[in-house]
Amino acid sequence: MTGTVCAGQYRQQPSGDAVEFFFYAVPTLIGAIVIAMAVAVINRHLRRREAWASGLTAEARCLRTYTTTSRHGDGHHVSTTLHHVYEFTPPAGRPVRFEEENGPGTIIEGDVVTVYYAADRPEAATVHAPDLAKSTATLIAVLCFFGVMLAFCVFFMVTANDMFDASESFDWDPTDPDVGADQEWP
């Protein structure tokens, strides 16, 4: 830690290494979260596409609907997610129960709906009707957004690195009484 004298009081300032650490750690953490979210979005798309491609359907009953709310940022923005719990019995004979987010708001408890599932993973079923073009376009748009976020994180770290390298050439101590002594002050 270094310090400066300001208005007769000594204040400690974080060392350059600690500041540099945060300028690298925060974008790295954000980048890791973005990559994890991208993997989750891709997996969800692939599971849904696999269920559609299998061609297997079954009649399922909606057992439960509920919503979850979450606050974002400063607590003023709230988002609500609609969840449905379904149960169906594939030809294998054992009942399968699964939950899906962001389903149609018109489906209520007790409704019978068509589900699409893959024979080897019936628990990864979906109620969403097959629409590969819309699903792929959404996937591409979301991945582009994540790519921009990741590119910004990399740009930020490269720029921070350049700034820290340039600041090393300004090696002066603000507590040194001789700093600025050769300048006239108005």
Backbone as JSON, one array per atom type, in Angstrom:
{
  "sequence": "MTGTVCAGQYRQQPSGDAVEFFFYAVPTLIGAIVIAMAVAVINRHLRRREAWASGLTAEARCLRTYTTTSRHGDGHHVSTTLHHVYEFTPPAGRPVRFEEENGPGTIIEGDVVTVYYAADRPEAATVHAPDLAKSTATLIAVLCFFGVMLAFCVFFMVTANDMFDASESFDWDPTDPDVGADQEWP",
  "N": [[0.84, -1.18, 0.0], [0.49, 2.22, -0.74], [0.74, 5.69, 0.13], [-0.74, 8.97, 0.41], [-0.41, 12.42, 1.2], [-2.94, 14.47, 2.05], [-4.55, 17.41, 2.57], [-3.29, 17.59, 5.03], [-3.68, 15.1, 6.13], [-2.84, 11.68, 6.22], [-3.45, 9.35, 3.75], [-4.07, 6.02, 2.89], [-3.42, 4.32, -0.11], [-4.43, 1.83, -2.44], [-2.02, -0.55, -3.58], [-0.37, -0.61, -6.79], [-0.35, -3.19, -7.82], [-2.59, -4.45, -6.64], [-4.68, -2.95, -7.7], [-4.3, -3.44, -10.41], [-4.81, -6.18, -10.41], [-7.61, -6.28, -9.96], [-8.48, -5.05, -12.31], [-7.99, -7.01, -14.1], [-9.14, -9.32, -13.0], [-11.94, -8.88, -12.66], [-13.03, -8.51, -15.38], [-12.27, -11.06, -16.3], [-13.78, -12.77, -14.67], [-16.37, -11.97, -15.44], [-16.23, -12.75, -18.14], [-15.96, -15.54, -17.83], [-18.44, -16.16, -16.71], [-20.1, -15.4, -18.84], [-19.28, -17.26, -20.78], [-20.09, -19.65, -19.53], [-22.87, -19.21, -19.51], [-23.33, -19.18, -22.26], [-22.71, -21.83, -22.92], [-24.77, -23.13, -21.53], [-27.03, -22.15, -22.91], [-26.57, -23.19, -25.46], [-26.64, -25.95, -24.88], [-29.33, -26.21, -24.05], [-30.63, -25.57, -26.45], [-29.72, -27.7, -28.09], [-30.8, -29.94, -26.75], [-33.54, -29.45, -27.06], [-33.72, -29.47, -29.85], [-32.97, -32.11, -30.34], [-35.13, -33.47, -29.16], [-37.21, -32.65, -30.85], [-36.29, -33.68, -33.29], [-36.41, -36.41, -32.93], [-38.99, -37.24, -33.38], [-40.8, -38.41, -31.71], [-43.76, -38.27, -29.84], [-46.01, -37.52, -27.15], [-48.91, -37.55, -25.05], [-49.25, -35.29, -22.48], [-49.91, -34.29, -19.12], [-50.49, -31.23, -17.55], [-49.26, -30.66, -14.47], [-48.72, -28.7, -12.64], [-48.44, -25.17, -12.33], [-46.37, -22.36, -11.9], [-44.86, -19.28, -10.83], [-41.75, -17.56, -10.79], [-40.0, -14.87, -9.36], [-37.48, -12.44, -9.84], [-35.17, -10.03, -8.75], [-33.25, -7.51, -10.35], [-30.11, -5.92, -10.6], [-30.38, -2.77, -9.29], [-32.62, -3.36, -7.84], [-35.01, -2.36, -8.71], [-35.83, -3.29, -11.15], [-37.71, -6.0, -12.06], [-38.11, -9.37, -12.94], [-40.3, -11.88, -14.19], [-40.76, -15.34, -14.33], [-42.44, -17.91, -15.93], [-43.28, -21.15, -14.98], [-43.87, -24.58, -15.82], [-44.98, -27.77, -14.8], [-44.92, -30.96, -16.04], [-46.29, -34.23, -16.77], [-45.87, -37.35, -18.32], [-46.36, -40.54, -19.94], [-44.19, -42.5, -21.57], [-43.92, -45.05, -24.18], [-42.24, -46.92, -22.95], [-43.15, -47.23, -20.42], [-42.7, -46.21, -17.75], [-43.68, -43.45, -15.77], [-42.86, -40.08, -16.63], [-41.72, -37.09, -15.35], [-41.33, -33.66, -15.87], [-39.99, -30.34, -15.87], [-40.55, -27.15, -17.29], [-39.44, -23.99, -18.35], [-40.77, -20.75, -19.2], [-43.03, -21.42, -20.75], [-46.13, -21.59, -22.68], [-48.48, -19.17, -21.62], [-51.11, -19.81, -21.63], [-51.55, -22.39, -20.88], [-52.81, -24.27, -18.28], [-53.08, -25.79, -14.99], [-53.93, -29.21, -15.2], [-54.47, -29.25, -17.91], [-54.15, -31.01, -21.02], [-51.45, -31.65, -23.06], [-49.32, -31.8, -26.0], [-46.2, -33.37, -25.97], [-42.77, -33.34, -26.95], [-40.17, -35.62, -27.28], [-37.02, -37.32, -26.77], [-36.17, -40.73, -27.22], [-34.1, -41.84, -25.66], [-33.73, -39.97, -23.71], [-36.16, -39.08, -22.12], [-36.79, -37.32, -20.08], [-35.89, -34.9, -20.87], [-37.82, -33.6, -22.31], [-39.97, -31.44, -24.28], [-42.51, -28.93, -24.49], [-42.74, -26.99, -26.28], [-43.57, -26.19, -29.57], [-42.22, -27.59, -32.58], [-39.9, -25.53, -34.12], [-37.48, -24.95, -35.77], [-36.11, -22.98, -37.23], [-36.71, -20.51, -35.95], [-35.74, -21.1, -33.39], [-33.01, -21.53, -33.94], [-32.29, -19.02, -34.97], [-32.71, -17.43, -32.71], [-30.8, -18.58, -31.02], [-28.42, -17.88, -32.4], [-28.55, -15.08, -32.24], [-28.4, -14.67, -29.46], [-25.89, -15.82, -28.91], [-24.28, -14.1, -30.41], [-24.61, -11.73, -28.95], [-23.44, -12.55, -26.52], [-20.87, -12.93, -27.52], [-20.12, -10.3, -28.15], [-20.07, -9.24, -25.57], [-17.98, -10.76, -24.48], [-15.87, -10.01, -26.17], [-15.69, -7.31, -25.46], [-14.79, -7.56, -22.82], [-12.23, -8.68, -23.24], [-11.08, -6.6, -24.77], [-11.16, -4.57, -22.82], [-9.35, -5.6, -20.91], [-6.96, -5.69, -22.42], [-6.65, -2.97, -23.02], [-6.42, -1.95, -20.39], [-4.05, -3.21, -19.66], [-2.25, -1.96, -21.43], [-2.46, 0.65, -20.45], [-1.46, 0.34, -17.82], [1.15, -0.43, -18.41], [2.06, 1.89, -19.66], [1.85, 3.69, -17.56], [3.92, 3.02, -15.9], [6.12, 4.4, -16.75], [5.81, 6.87, -15.66], [7.13, 7.5, -13.07], [6.81, 8.75, -10.18], [6.68, 10.25, -6.95], [4.05, 11.3, -5.08], [4.26, 12.27, -2.52], [6.7, 13.38, -2.26], [8.44, 16.25, -1.44], [9.88, 17.74, -3.28], [8.75, 17.42, -5.75], [7.48, 19.08, -8.4], [8.61, 21.41, -7.53], [10.16, 22.95, -9.12], [8.43, 24.31, -10.7], [6.46, 27.2, -11.36], [3.78, 28.34, -9.46], [0.57, 29.67, -9.9]],
  "CA": [[0.0, 0.0, 0.0], [1.17, 3.5, -0.74], [-0.13, 6.69, 0.73], [-0.54, 10.36, 0.03], [-0.8, 13.39, 2.21], [-3.94, 15.34, 1.49], [-5.14, 18.27, 3.6], [-2.66, 17.31, 6.31], [-3.97, 13.74, 6.59], [-2.24, 10.62, 5.42], [-4.43, 8.37, 3.29], [-3.47, 4.89, 2.2], [-3.98, 3.98, -1.41], [-4.05, 0.47, -2.81], [-0.83, -0.63, -4.42], [-0.67, -0.8, -8.2], [-0.61, -4.6, -8.08], [-3.97, -4.76, -6.25], [-5.57, -2.31, -8.68], [-4.16, -4.2, -11.65], [-5.5, -7.46, -10.22], [-9.05, -6.1, -10.17], [-8.71, -4.73, -13.71], [-7.94, -8.27, -14.85], [-10.0, -10.33, -12.38], [-13.37, -8.62, -12.91], [-13.4, -8.93, -16.74], [-12.11, -12.51, -16.43], [-14.96, -13.36, -14.04], [-17.51, -11.71, -16.33], [-16.03, -13.6, -19.3], [-16.26, -16.92, -17.44], [-19.9, -16.26, -16.57], [-20.66, -15.33, -20.2], [-19.02, -18.54, -21.43], [-20.98, -20.63, -18.9], [-24.23, -18.96, -20.0], [-23.37, -19.61, -23.67], [-22.77, -23.29, -22.92], [-26.12, -23.51, -21.09], [-27.96, -21.84, -24.0], [-26.33, -24.17, -26.53], [-27.16, -27.24, -24.42], [-30.8, -26.17, -24.1], [-31.0, -25.63, -27.87], [-29.47, -29.05, -28.59], [-31.79, -30.85, -26.15], [-34.84, -29.19, -27.7], [-33.62, -29.94, -31.24], [-32.97, -33.58, -30.29], [-36.51, -33.9, -28.89], [-37.99, -32.43, -32.06], [-35.8, -34.55, -34.37], [-36.74, -37.82, -32.67], [-40.32, -37.51, -33.92], [-41.65, -39.03, -30.7], [-44.66, -37.37, -29.1], [-46.89, -38.16, -26.18], [-49.84, -36.65, -24.38], [-48.82, -35.03, -21.1], [-50.82, -33.48, -18.32], [-49.85, -30.17, -16.77], [-49.53, -30.93, -13.06], [-48.56, -27.51, -11.81], [-47.83, -23.96, -12.9], [-45.99, -21.38, -10.88], [-43.97, -18.24, -11.31], [-40.67, -17.1, -9.92], [-39.61, -13.49, -9.65], [-36.13, -12.1, -9.41], [-34.8, -8.62, -8.88], [-31.99, -7.31, -11.04], [-29.42, -4.65, -10.4], [-30.68, -1.9, -8.14], [-33.83, -3.84, -7.18], [-36.21, -1.77, -9.3], [-36.22, -4.11, -12.3], [-38.14, -7.33, -11.63], [-38.56, -10.23, -14.03], [-41.12, -13.01, -13.77], [-40.63, -16.5, -15.2], [-43.53, -18.87, -15.78], [-42.83, -22.55, -15.0], [-44.89, -25.62, -15.9], [-44.54, -29.13, -14.49], [-45.7, -31.9, -16.85], [-46.03, -35.65, -16.6], [-46.36, -38.19, -19.41], [-45.88, -41.91, -19.89], [-43.77, -42.99, -22.89], [-44.21, -46.48, -24.35], [-41.41, -47.72, -22.04], [-44.03, -47.54, -19.31], [-42.55, -45.49, -16.48], [-44.07, -42.04, -15.91], [-41.77, -39.1, -16.66], [-42.13, -35.75, -14.94], [-40.32, -32.67, -16.19], [-40.35, -28.93, -15.69], [-40.08, -26.3, -18.39], [-39.6, -22.55, -18.14], [-41.23, -19.88, -20.3], [-44.02, -22.07, -21.6], [-47.29, -20.75, -23.0], [-49.27, -18.73, -20.47], [-52.49, -20.31, -21.75], [-51.63, -23.74, -20.31], [-53.06, -24.24, -16.84], [-53.07, -27.11, -14.36], [-54.95, -30.12, -15.69], [-54.51, -29.28, -19.38], [-53.42, -32.07, -21.7], [-50.67, -31.05, -24.14], [-48.4, -32.69, -26.71], [-44.78, -33.16, -25.66], [-41.8, -33.91, -27.88], [-39.09, -36.14, -26.45], [-36.12, -38.31, -27.36], [-36.38, -42.02, -26.54], [-33.06, -42.1, -24.67], [-33.78, -38.95, -22.65], [-37.52, -38.54, -22.08], [-36.89, -36.23, -19.09], [-35.51, -33.66, -21.56], [-38.92, -33.32, -23.24], [-40.39, -30.04, -24.41], [-43.87, -28.67, -24.96], [-42.62, -26.01, -27.37], [-43.76, -26.77, -30.89], [-41.01, -27.53, -33.4], [-39.65, -24.34, -34.94], [-36.03, -24.95, -35.81], [-35.6, -21.7, -37.75], [-36.81, -19.51, -34.88], [-34.84, -21.5, -32.32], [-31.64, -21.29, -34.39], [-32.09, -17.56, -35.06], [-32.58, -16.95, -31.33], [-29.49, -19.03, -30.54], [-27.38, -17.07, -33.03], [-28.62, -13.72, -31.68], [-27.9, -14.7, -28.08], [-24.45, -16.06, -28.96], [-23.65, -12.85, -30.88], [-24.6, -10.83, -27.8], [-22.4, -13.04, -25.62], [-19.6, -12.66, -28.17], [-19.81, -8.88, -27.96], [-19.69, -9.06, -24.17], [-16.66, -11.35, -24.3], [-14.92, -9.15, -26.87], [-15.49, -6.12, -24.64], [-13.94, -7.94, -21.67], [-10.86, -8.81, -23.74], [-10.65, -5.23, -25.11], [-10.93, -3.86, -21.57], [-8.11, -6.07, -20.29], [-5.83, -5.25, -23.25], [-6.5, -1.53, -22.8], [-5.9, -1.77, -19.04], [-2.65, -3.62, -19.69], [-1.51, -0.88, -22.08], [-2.42, 1.81, -19.53], [-0.54, 0.05, -16.72], [2.51, -0.39, -18.96], [2.41, 3.29, -19.9], [1.96, 4.42, -16.29], [5.2, 2.7, -15.25], [7.12, 5.41, -17.15], [5.58, 8.03, -14.81], [7.53, 7.04, -11.74], [7.0, 9.88, -9.28], [6.11, 10.07, -5.63], [3.31, 12.52, -4.76], [4.6, 12.77, -1.18], [8.02, 14.0, -2.33], [8.26, 17.72, -1.44], [10.57, 18.37, -4.41], [7.97, 17.25, -6.97], [6.82, 20.32, -8.79], [9.27, 22.57, -6.91], [10.78, 23.79, -10.15], [7.37, 24.99, -11.44], [5.82, 28.34, -10.7], [2.35, 28.15, -9.27], [-0.09, 30.99, -9.93]],
  "C": [[0.89, 1.24, 0.0], [0.22, 4.52, -0.14], [0.17, 8.06, 0.2], [-0.98, 11.23, 1.19], [-1.75, 14.36, 1.53], [-4.6, 16.11, 2.62], [-4.6, 17.9, 4.97], [-2.93, 15.91, 6.84], [-3.34, 12.74, 5.63], [-3.32, 9.61, 5.04], [-3.7, 7.26, 2.55], [-4.19, 4.66, 0.89], [-3.58, 2.55, -1.74], [-2.83, 0.47, -3.71], [-1.27, -0.89, -5.86], [-1.0, -2.25, -8.52], [-2.05, -4.97, -7.75], [-4.96, -4.17, -7.25], [-5.51, -3.08, -9.99], [-4.89, -5.53, -11.56], [-6.99, -7.32, -10.5], [-9.37, -5.76, -11.62], [-8.62, -5.96, -14.61], [-8.95, -9.28, -14.31], [-11.48, -10.11, -12.73], [-13.76, -8.98, -14.36], [-13.25, -10.44, -16.96], [-13.31, -13.22, -15.83], [-16.2, -13.17, -14.92], [-17.42, -12.61, -17.57], [-16.36, -15.06, -19.0], [-17.77, -17.13, -17.3], [-20.57, -16.25, -17.94], [-20.46, -16.66, -20.92], [-19.93, -19.63, -20.85], [-22.43, -20.46, -19.38], [-24.36, -19.41, -21.45], [-23.47, -21.13, -23.76], [-24.17, -23.77, -22.52], [-27.14, -23.27, -22.2], [-27.8, -22.85, -25.14], [-26.88, -25.54, -26.13], [-28.69, -27.29, -24.48], [-31.29, -26.27, -25.54], [-30.83, -27.05, -28.42], [-30.45, -30.07, -28.03], [-33.15, -30.7, -26.83], [-34.82, -29.71, -29.14], [-33.64, -31.47, -31.31], [-34.38, -34.12, -30.04], [-37.38, -33.74, -30.13], [-37.61, -33.44, -33.15], [-36.19, -36.01, -34.16], [-38.09, -38.21, -33.28], [-41.26, -38.17, -32.93], [-42.49, -37.98, -29.98], [-45.48, -38.2, -28.13], [-47.83, -37.09, -25.63], [-49.38, -36.5, -22.93], [-49.87, -34.17, -20.41], [-49.99, -32.45, -17.56], [-50.25, -30.38, -15.31], [-49.54, -29.66, -12.22], [-48.01, -26.37, -12.64], [-47.49, -23.04, -11.75], [-45.05, -20.37, -11.51], [-42.88, -17.99, -10.29], [-40.34, -15.67, -10.33], [-38.2, -13.28, -9.15], [-35.88, -10.63, -9.68], [-33.43, -8.52, -9.53], [-31.42, -5.96, -10.68], [-29.8, -3.94, -9.14], [-31.97, -2.3, -7.43], [-35.11, -3.26, -7.74], [-36.73, -2.58, -10.48], [-36.51, -5.52, -11.81], [-38.56, -8.12, -12.86], [-39.3, -11.43, -13.45], [-40.98, -14.12, -14.8], [-41.75, -17.47, -14.89], [-42.97, -20.29, -15.93], [-44.04, -23.47, -15.11], [-44.24, -26.95, -15.52], [-45.49, -30.07, -15.22], [-45.35, -33.33, -16.48], [-46.64, -36.4, -17.78], [-45.78, -39.59, -19.25], [-45.5, -42.34, -21.31], [-44.07, -44.49, -23.01], [-43.39, -47.39, -23.43], [-42.17, -48.04, -20.76], [-43.84, -46.79, -18.02], [-42.9, -44.02, -16.68], [-42.84, -41.12, -15.83], [-42.35, -37.75, -16.3], [-40.99, -34.79, -15.27], [-40.89, -31.27, -16.02], [-39.78, -28.13, -16.85], [-40.4, -24.85, -18.07], [-40.14, -21.89, -19.4], [-42.16, -20.59, -21.28], [-45.18, -21.13, -21.88], [-48.09, -20.41, -21.75], [-50.69, -19.24, -20.5], [-52.65, -21.72, -21.18], [-51.77, -23.61, -18.8], [-53.05, -25.67, -16.3], [-54.23, -27.94, -14.88], [-55.04, -30.2, -17.2], [-53.68, -30.44, -19.92], [-52.77, -31.44, -22.93], [-49.81, -32.11, -24.82], [-46.98, -32.34, -26.32], [-43.95, -33.88, -26.71], [-40.63, -34.38, -27.04], [-38.23, -37.1, -27.26], [-36.22, -39.59, -26.55], [-35.34, -42.27, -25.45], [-33.04, -41.08, -23.53], [-35.18, -38.34, -22.57], [-37.67, -37.39, -21.07], [-36.47, -34.89, -19.68], [-36.58, -33.29, -22.6], [-39.21, -31.82, -23.28], [-41.83, -29.97, -24.91], [-43.84, -27.7, -26.13], [-42.73, -26.72, -28.71], [-42.49, -26.63, -31.71], [-40.96, -26.28, -34.27], [-38.15, -24.13, -34.97], [-35.46, -23.62, -36.28], [-35.61, -20.63, -36.66], [-35.83, -19.83, -33.76], [-33.38, -21.23, -32.69], [-31.34, -19.8, -34.48], [-31.92, -16.97, -33.66], [-31.22, -17.34, -30.77], [-28.38, -18.17, -31.11], [-27.37, -15.67, -32.44], [-28.04, -13.69, -30.26], [-26.39, -14.92, -28.07], [-23.69, -14.84, -29.47], [-23.55, -11.85, -29.74], [-23.52, -11.25, -26.81], [-21.01, -12.79, -26.2], [-19.17, -11.22, -28.02], [-19.38, -8.62, -26.52], [-18.28, -9.6, -23.92], [-15.58, -10.51, -24.97], [-14.65, -7.87, -26.08], [-14.6, -6.42, -23.45], [-12.48, -8.05, -22.1], [-10.3, -7.42, -24.08], [-10.31, -4.45, -23.85], [-9.61, -4.28, -20.94], [-6.88, -5.65, -21.09], [-5.57, -3.77, -23.04], [-5.93, -1.25, -21.41], [-4.43, -2.14, -18.98], [-1.78, -2.53, -20.32], [-1.38, 0.33, -21.16], [-1.45, 1.56, -18.38], [0.9, 0.05, -17.19], [2.96, 1.05, -19.17], [2.61, 4.04, -18.59], [3.25, 4.11, -15.56], [6.28, 3.71, -15.62], [6.94, 6.7, -16.35], [5.89, 7.66, -13.37], [7.82, 8.25, -10.86], [6.23, 9.63, -8.0], [5.38, 11.35, -5.24], [3.61, 13.06, -3.37], [5.96, 13.44, -1.15], [7.85, 15.52, -2.39], [8.94, 18.41, -2.61], [9.81, 18.23, -5.72], [7.24, 18.56, -7.24], [7.47, 21.56, -8.23], [9.85, 23.5, -7.96], [9.72, 24.51, -11.0], [6.86, 26.18, -10.63], [4.33, 28.08, -10.61], [1.68, 29.5, -9.22], [-0.67, 31.37, -8.58]]
}
